[in-house]
Coordinates of C-alpha atoms (C1' of nucleotides) in Angstrom, one line a residue:
Chain A
M270 CA -31.3 -7.3 7.3
H271 CA -29.0 -10.2 8.6
Q272 CA -28.8 -12.1 11.8
P273 CA -25.8 -11.3 14.0
E274 CA -24.5 -14.6 14.7
H275 CA -21.2 -14.3 13.0
L276 CA -20.7 -10.7 15.2
K277 CA -21.9 -12.6 18.1
S278 CA -19.5 -15.7 18.0
A279 CA -16.9 -13.1 17.6
G280 CA -17.2 -11.4 20.5
L281 CA -18.8 -8.2 18.6
K282 CA -21.9 -6.5 19.9
S283 CA -24.4 -6.3 16.9
T284 CA -24.4 -2.4 15.9
L285 CA -26.1 -0.7 13.1
P286 CA -23.0 0.1 11.1
R287 CA -21.4 -3.4 11.5
L288 CA -24.7 -5.3 10.2
K289 CA -24.5 -2.6 7.1
V290 CA -21.1 -3.4 6.5
L291 CA -21.7 -6.9 6.9
D292 CA -24.9 -6.5 4.6
L293 CA -23.0 -4.7 1.9
F294 CA -20.2 -7.8 1.5
E295 CA -23.0 -10.0 1.5
N296 CA -25.7 -9.0 -0.7
G297 CA -23.7 -5.6 -2.4
K298 CA -22.9 -5.7 -6.1
E299 CA -19.0 -5.7 -5.7
R300 CA -17.4 -8.3 -3.7
H301 CA -14.0 -6.5 -3.4
L302 CA -14.3 -3.0 -1.6
S303 CA -11.8 -0.7 0.0
A304 CA -12.8 1.5 3.0
E305 CA -13.3 4.2 1.2
D306 CA -15.8 2.0 -1.0
V307 CA -17.5 1.1 1.7
Y308 CA -17.8 4.5 3.5
K309 CA -19.4 5.7 0.4
Q310 CA -21.8 3.2 -0.3
L311 CA -22.8 3.9 3.2
L312 CA -23.5 7.2 3.3
G313 CA -25.4 7.0 -0.2
S314 CA -27.7 4.7 1.7
G315 CA -28.5 7.6 3.7
E316 CA -26.4 5.7 6.9
D317 CA -24.5 8.3 9.0
V318 CA -21.3 6.6 9.8
G319 CA -17.9 8.1 10.3
L320 CA -15.1 6.9 7.7
A321 CA -13.0 5.9 11.0
T322 CA -16.1 3.3 12.4
V323 CA -15.7 1.9 8.6
Y324 CA -12.0 1.4 9.4
R325 CA -12.8 0.0 12.5
V326 CA -15.4 -2.5 12.0
L327 CA -13.5 -3.7 8.8
T328 CA -10.1 -4.3 11.0
Q329 CA -12.2 -6.1 13.4
F330 CA -14.0 -8.1 10.9
E331 CA -10.9 -8.9 9.5
Q332 CA -9.4 -10.3 12.7
A333 CA -12.7 -12.2 13.6
G334 CA -12.0 -14.0 10.4
L335 CA -15.5 -12.6 8.7
L336 CA -13.4 -10.6 6.0
V337 CA -10.1 -11.2 4.2
R338 CA -7.5 -8.0 3.4
R339 CA -5.7 -7.8 0.0
H340 CA -2.7 -5.8 -0.7
F341 CA -3.6 -4.8 -4.4
E342 CA -1.7 -1.8 -6.1
G343 CA -2.5 1.5 -5.5
G344 CA -1.9 1.7 -2.0
K345 CA -5.4 1.1 -0.6
S346 CA -6.4 -2.4 1.0
V347 CA -9.4 -4.1 -0.3
F348 CA -11.6 -6.5 1.8
E349 CA -13.8 -9.4 0.8
L350 CA -15.8 -12.0 2.2
N351 CA -13.9 -14.9 3.4
K352 CA -15.7 -18.0 2.2
G353 CA -13.0 -20.1 3.1
D354 CA -11.7 -21.1 -0.2
H355 CA -8.2 -19.9 -1.2
H356 CA -8.3 -18.2 -4.6
D357 CA -6.2 -15.7 -6.4
H358 CA -7.2 -12.2 -8.0
I359 CA -7.0 -10.9 -11.8
V360 CA -7.3 -7.2 -11.9
C361 CA -8.8 -5.4 -15.1
L362 CA -6.4 -2.3 -15.4
Q363 CA -9.1 -0.8 -17.5
C364 CA -12.3 -0.8 -15.0
G365 CA -10.6 -2.1 -11.6
H366 CA -13.1 -5.1 -11.5
V367 CA -11.6 -8.1 -9.8
E368 CA -12.1 -11.6 -11.1
E369 CA -11.2 -14.4 -9.0
F370 CA -9.7 -17.9 -10.0
H371 CA -8.2 -20.8 -8.7
D372 CA -5.4 -23.0 -10.4
K373 CA -4.2 -26.3 -8.8
A374 CA -1.5 -26.4 -11.3
I375 CA 0.1 -23.1 -10.0
E376 CA -0.7 -24.2 -6.5
A377 CA 1.4 -27.1 -7.0
R378 CA 4.2 -25.6 -8.7
Q379 CA 4.4 -23.0 -5.9
E380 CA 4.8 -25.7 -3.2
K381 CA 7.5 -27.6 -5.5
V382 CA 9.5 -24.0 -5.8
A383 CA 9.4 -23.4 -2.1
T384 CA 10.4 -27.0 -1.1
G385 CA 13.1 -26.9 -3.5
L386 CA 14.4 -23.8 -1.9
G387 CA 13.8 -25.3 1.7
F388 CA 10.8 -23.0 2.9
A389 CA 7.4 -24.2 4.2
I390 CA 4.6 -22.4 2.8
R391 CA 2.4 -20.3 5.2
D392 CA 0.3 -18.2 2.7
H393 CA 1.2 -16.6 -0.8
S394 CA -0.5 -13.8 -2.7
L395 CA -0.8 -13.9 -6.6
Q396 CA -2.5 -11.0 -8.5
I397 CA -2.3 -10.9 -12.0
Y398 CA -3.0 -7.3 -13.9
A399 CA -4.4 -7.5 -17.4
D400 CA -6.8 -5.6 -20.0
C401 CA -9.9 -7.0 -20.7
T402 CA -9.6 -8.5 -24.5
K403 CA -13.4 -8.2 -25.0
K404 CA -14.3 -5.4 -27.7
K405 CA -16.4 -3.3 -24.7
C406 CA -15.0 -4.2 -21.2
P407 CA -17.7 -5.7 -19.5
H408 CA -17.0 -4.4 -15.9
K409 CA -17.2 -0.6 -16.7
R410 CA -17.6 1.2 -13.4
Chain B
M714 CA 31.3 5.4 -7.7
H715 CA 29.8 4.6 -11.1
Q716 CA 29.5 5.6 -14.6
P717 CA 26.3 7.8 -15.4
E718 CA 25.4 6.0 -18.5
H719 CA 22.3 4.7 -17.3
L720 CA 21.2 8.1 -16.4
K721 CA 22.5 9.6 -19.6
S722 CA 20.3 7.2 -22.0
A723 CA 17.4 7.7 -19.6
G724 CA 17.4 11.5 -20.2
L725 CA 18.5 12.3 -16.3
K726 CA 21.1 14.4 -15.3
S727 CA 24.0 12.9 -13.5
T728 CA 23.5 14.1 -9.8
L729 CA 25.0 13.0 -6.9
P730 CA 21.4 12.0 -5.1
R731 CA 21.0 9.8 -8.3
L732 CA 24.8 8.5 -8.1
K733 CA 24.1 7.6 -4.4
V734 CA 20.9 6.0 -4.8
L735 CA 21.9 3.5 -7.6
D736 CA 25.1 3.0 -6.0
L737 CA 23.0 1.8 -2.9
F738 CA 21.2 -0.7 -5.1
E739 CA 24.4 -1.9 -7.3
N740 CA 26.8 -2.4 -4.2
G741 CA 24.4 -2.1 -1.0
K742 CA 24.2 -5.2 1.1
E743 CA 20.1 -5.8 0.5
R744 CA 18.6 -5.6 -3.0
H745 CA 15.0 -4.9 -1.6
L746 CA 14.8 -0.9 -0.4
S747 CA 11.9 1.2 0.5
A748 CA 12.3 5.0 0.3
E749 CA 12.9 5.4 3.9
D750 CA 15.7 2.5 3.8
V751 CA 17.2 4.5 1.1
Y752 CA 17.0 7.9 2.9
K753 CA 18.5 6.4 6.2
Q754 CA 21.1 4.7 4.7
L755 CA 22.3 8.1 2.8
L756 CA 21.8 10.1 5.8
G757 CA 24.1 7.5 7.5
S758 CA 26.6 7.9 5.0
G759 CA 26.9 11.7 5.5
E760 CA 24.7 12.6 2.3
D761 CA 22.6 15.6 2.6
V762 CA 19.8 14.8 0.6
G763 CA 15.8 15.1 1.3
L764 CA 13.6 12.6 1.6
A765 CA 11.3 14.4 -1.1
T766 CA 14.6 13.7 -3.7
V767 CA 14.8 10.1 -2.8
Y768 CA 11.0 9.6 -3.6
R769 CA 11.6 11.6 -6.8
V770 CA 14.7 9.6 -7.8
L771 CA 13.3 6.5 -7.1
T772 CA 10.2 7.1 -9.0
Q773 CA 12.5 8.6 -12.0
F774 CA 14.5 5.2 -12.1
E775 CA 11.2 3.3 -12.0
Q776 CA 10.0 5.1 -14.7
A777 CA 13.3 4.9 -16.7
G778 CA 13.8 0.9 -16.2
L779 CA 16.4 0.8 -13.6
L780 CA 14.3 -0.2 -10.8
V781 CA 11.4 -2.1 -10.3
R782 CA 8.8 -1.4 -7.7
R783 CA 7.4 -4.2 -5.6
H784 CA 4.4 -4.2 -3.2
F785 CA 4.7 -6.2 -0.6
E786 CA 2.4 -6.1 2.8
G787 CA 2.9 -3.4 4.9
G788 CA 1.9 -0.3 3.2
K789 CA 5.4 0.6 2.0
S790 CA 6.7 0.6 -1.8
V791 CA 9.7 -1.8 -2.4
F792 CA 12.5 -1.2 -4.8
E793 CA 14.8 -3.0 -6.5
L794 CA 17.2 -3.1 -9.5
N795 CA 15.6 -4.2 -12.9
K796 CA 17.8 -7.0 -13.9
G797 CA 15.5 -7.5 -16.8
D798 CA 14.6 -10.8 -15.8
H799 CA 11.3 -11.4 -14.4
H800 CA 10.9 -13.1 -10.9
D801 CA 8.7 -13.7 -7.9
H802 CA 9.3 -13.5 -4.4
I803 CA 9.4 -15.8 -1.5
V804 CA 9.3 -13.8 2.0
C805 CA 11.0 -15.5 5.1
L806 CA 8.3 -14.9 7.8
Q807 CA 10.9 -15.5 10.5
C808 CA 13.6 -13.2 9.4
G809 CA 12.1 -11.1 6.5
H810 CA 14.8 -12.0 4.0
V811 CA 13.6 -12.1 0.5
E812 CA 14.6 -14.9 -1.9
E813 CA 13.8 -14.5 -5.6
F814 CA 12.8 -17.2 -7.7
H815 CA 11.4 -17.8 -11.5
D816 CA 9.1 -20.8 -12.5
K817 CA 8.1 -21.6 -16.4
A818 CA 5.5 -23.6 -15.5
I819 CA 3.8 -20.9 -13.4
E820 CA 4.2 -18.4 -15.9
A821 CA 2.6 -20.7 -18.2
R822 CA -0.5 -21.6 -16.4
Q823 CA -1.2 -17.5 -15.2
E824 CA -0.8 -17.2 -19.1
K825 CA -3.6 -19.8 -19.6
V826 CA -6.0 -19.0 -16.9
A827 CA -6.0 -15.5 -17.9
T828 CA -6.6 -16.1 -21.8
G829 CA -9.3 -18.6 -20.7
L830 CA -11.0 -15.8 -18.6
G831 CA -10.8 -13.2 -21.7
F832 CA -7.6 -11.3 -20.3
A833 CA -4.2 -10.2 -21.6
I834 CA -1.7 -10.2 -19.1
R835 CA 0.2 -6.8 -18.5
D836 CA 1.6 -7.7 -15.5
H837 CA 1.4 -10.2 -12.2
S838 CA 2.8 -10.0 -8.8
L839 CA 3.4 -13.4 -7.0
Q840 CA 4.7 -13.6 -3.0
I841 CA 4.9 -16.5 -1.1
Y842 CA 5.3 -16.3 2.6
A843 CA 6.8 -19.1 4.4
D844 CA 9.1 -20.7 7.2
C845 CA 12.4 -21.7 6.4
T846 CA 12.7 -25.2 7.3
K847 CA 16.5 -25.6 7.9
K848 CA 17.4 -25.9 11.8
K849 CA 18.4 -22.3 11.9
C850 CA 17.0 -19.9 9.6
P851 CA 20.2 -19.0 7.7
H852 CA 19.0 -15.3 6.9
K853 CA 18.6 -14.0 10.5
R854 CA 18.4 -10.3 10.8
Chain C
dC1317 C1' 22.6 30.7 -19.6
dT1318 C1' 18.6 27.5 -19.5
dT1319 C1' 16.6 24.2 -18.0
dG1320 C1' 16.7 20.4 -14.9
dT1321 C1' 17.2 19.4 -9.8
dT1322 C1' 17.3 19.6 -5.1
dG1323 C1' 15.8 20.8 -0.4
dC1324 C1' 12.4 22.4 2.3
dA1325 C1' 7.6 22.8 3.8
dA1326 C1' 3.1 22.3 3.0
dA1327 C1' -0.4 19.5 0.3
dT1328 C1' -2.4 14.6 -0.2
dA1329 C1' -3.8 10.1 0.8
dT1330 C1' -4.7 6.5 3.8
dT1331 C1' -5.1 4.6 7.9
dT1332 C1' -5.2 5.1 13.5
dT1333 C1' -6.3 7.1 17.9
dG1334 C1' -7.8 10.2 21.8
dC1335 C1' -11.9 11.7 23.5
dA1336 C1' -16.6 12.9 24.9
dC1337 C1' -21.2 10.9 24.3
dC1338 C1' -23.8 7.3 23.0
dC1339 C1' -26.2 2.5 22.7
dA1340 C1' -26.7 -2.6 23.4
dT1341 C1' -27.2 -5.7 26.7
Chain D
dA761 C1' -25.9 1.1 34.7
dT762 C1' -21.7 0.2 32.2
dG763 C1' -18.6 -1.1 29.0
dG764 C1' -18.2 -1.2 24.4
dG765 C1' -19.3 1.5 20.6
dT766 C1' -19.7 5.7 17.8
dG767 C1' -18.6 10.2 15.7
dC768 C1' -15.4 14.2 14.9
dA769 C1' -11.2 15.8 15.1
dA770 C1' -6.4 15.1 15.8
dA771 C1' -2.6 12.3 14.6
dA772 C1' 0.1 9.2 12.4
dT773 C1' 2.0 7.2 8.4
dA774 C1' 3.5 7.3 3.1
dT775 C1' 3.9 10.0 -0.5
dT776 C1' 3.7 14.0 -3.8
dT777 C1' 3.9 18.9 -5.1
dG778 C1' 4.9 24.1 -5.1
dC779 C1' 8.5 27.3 -5.1
dA780 C1' 12.6 29.7 -4.7
dA781 C1' 17.6 28.5 -4.5
dC782 C1' 21.4 25.8 -7.2
dA783 C1' 23.8 23.2 -10.3
dA784 C1' 25.1 20.4 -14.7
dG785 C1' 25.6 20.8 -19.6

DNA sequence: CTTGTTGCAAATATTTTGCACCCAT
DNA sequence: ATGGGTGCAAAATATTTGCAACAAG
């Protein structure tokens, strides 16, 4: 599996559920997963974890800076690996796939607008909800 | 109170709970309210409504285009009057006040980015979380 | 009248927490 | 061994729904 250094440095013991969750994000197919997604995938792999543990681990990883929590529509929190870079998201309304993008011009304008209104940006979140224009949505679930 | 034309044209009967909720958004102090906020304010005004009715009314108003539903952080939905214009939000981290803004350049870039990735935008949501730079935050709660 | 609307309670959905047992160090 | 970690069940939070009583047109 993987080295538990990340966990160590975060003051977290290297346990099976934690290693498995980390592995899912590092080597899984989807980069953006909800607690339910993680839980189901672990059960599917024959792991015997509780949903509560998944929630606890995800929250701990978020606080440790290993994961980032996103608030898309739909009431569920979605997590992804914290790669250190900032990016925004475009969510396909047809299949739910999440694509990432970064646009310097948008960031610059945000800075300008905020400054103009007398604010100092600390963080921001931008999601675009869209339909895929290709004949077949390439990201069917 | 108010004319029920909005309701009529939306195919909704003009009832007391609906008129009261609409009034809150049109004449209330805060433009952005959660279901819980609306419910508490109505109870405070001596109205006898159920929380379920508030949720139903808010949802109906959203579908009728009278209100817009926002998904800020915190797990709760927040509603505001639909003034027809599109705008994004800047949330003051110090007092929680919500300021609105609209920037053509940002919108244009979003369109460009989405098109470039093969998507047709249906909706988007942009929130900036920031600190007020004025000596005293002018929006203390 | 007739159909839409409401309040209440119960049901969902998501996430958190209490607790006794288990395991990494 | 021992303190953190886990699973399970129950609680907490946000929202939806079934249903009988009720009210607008």
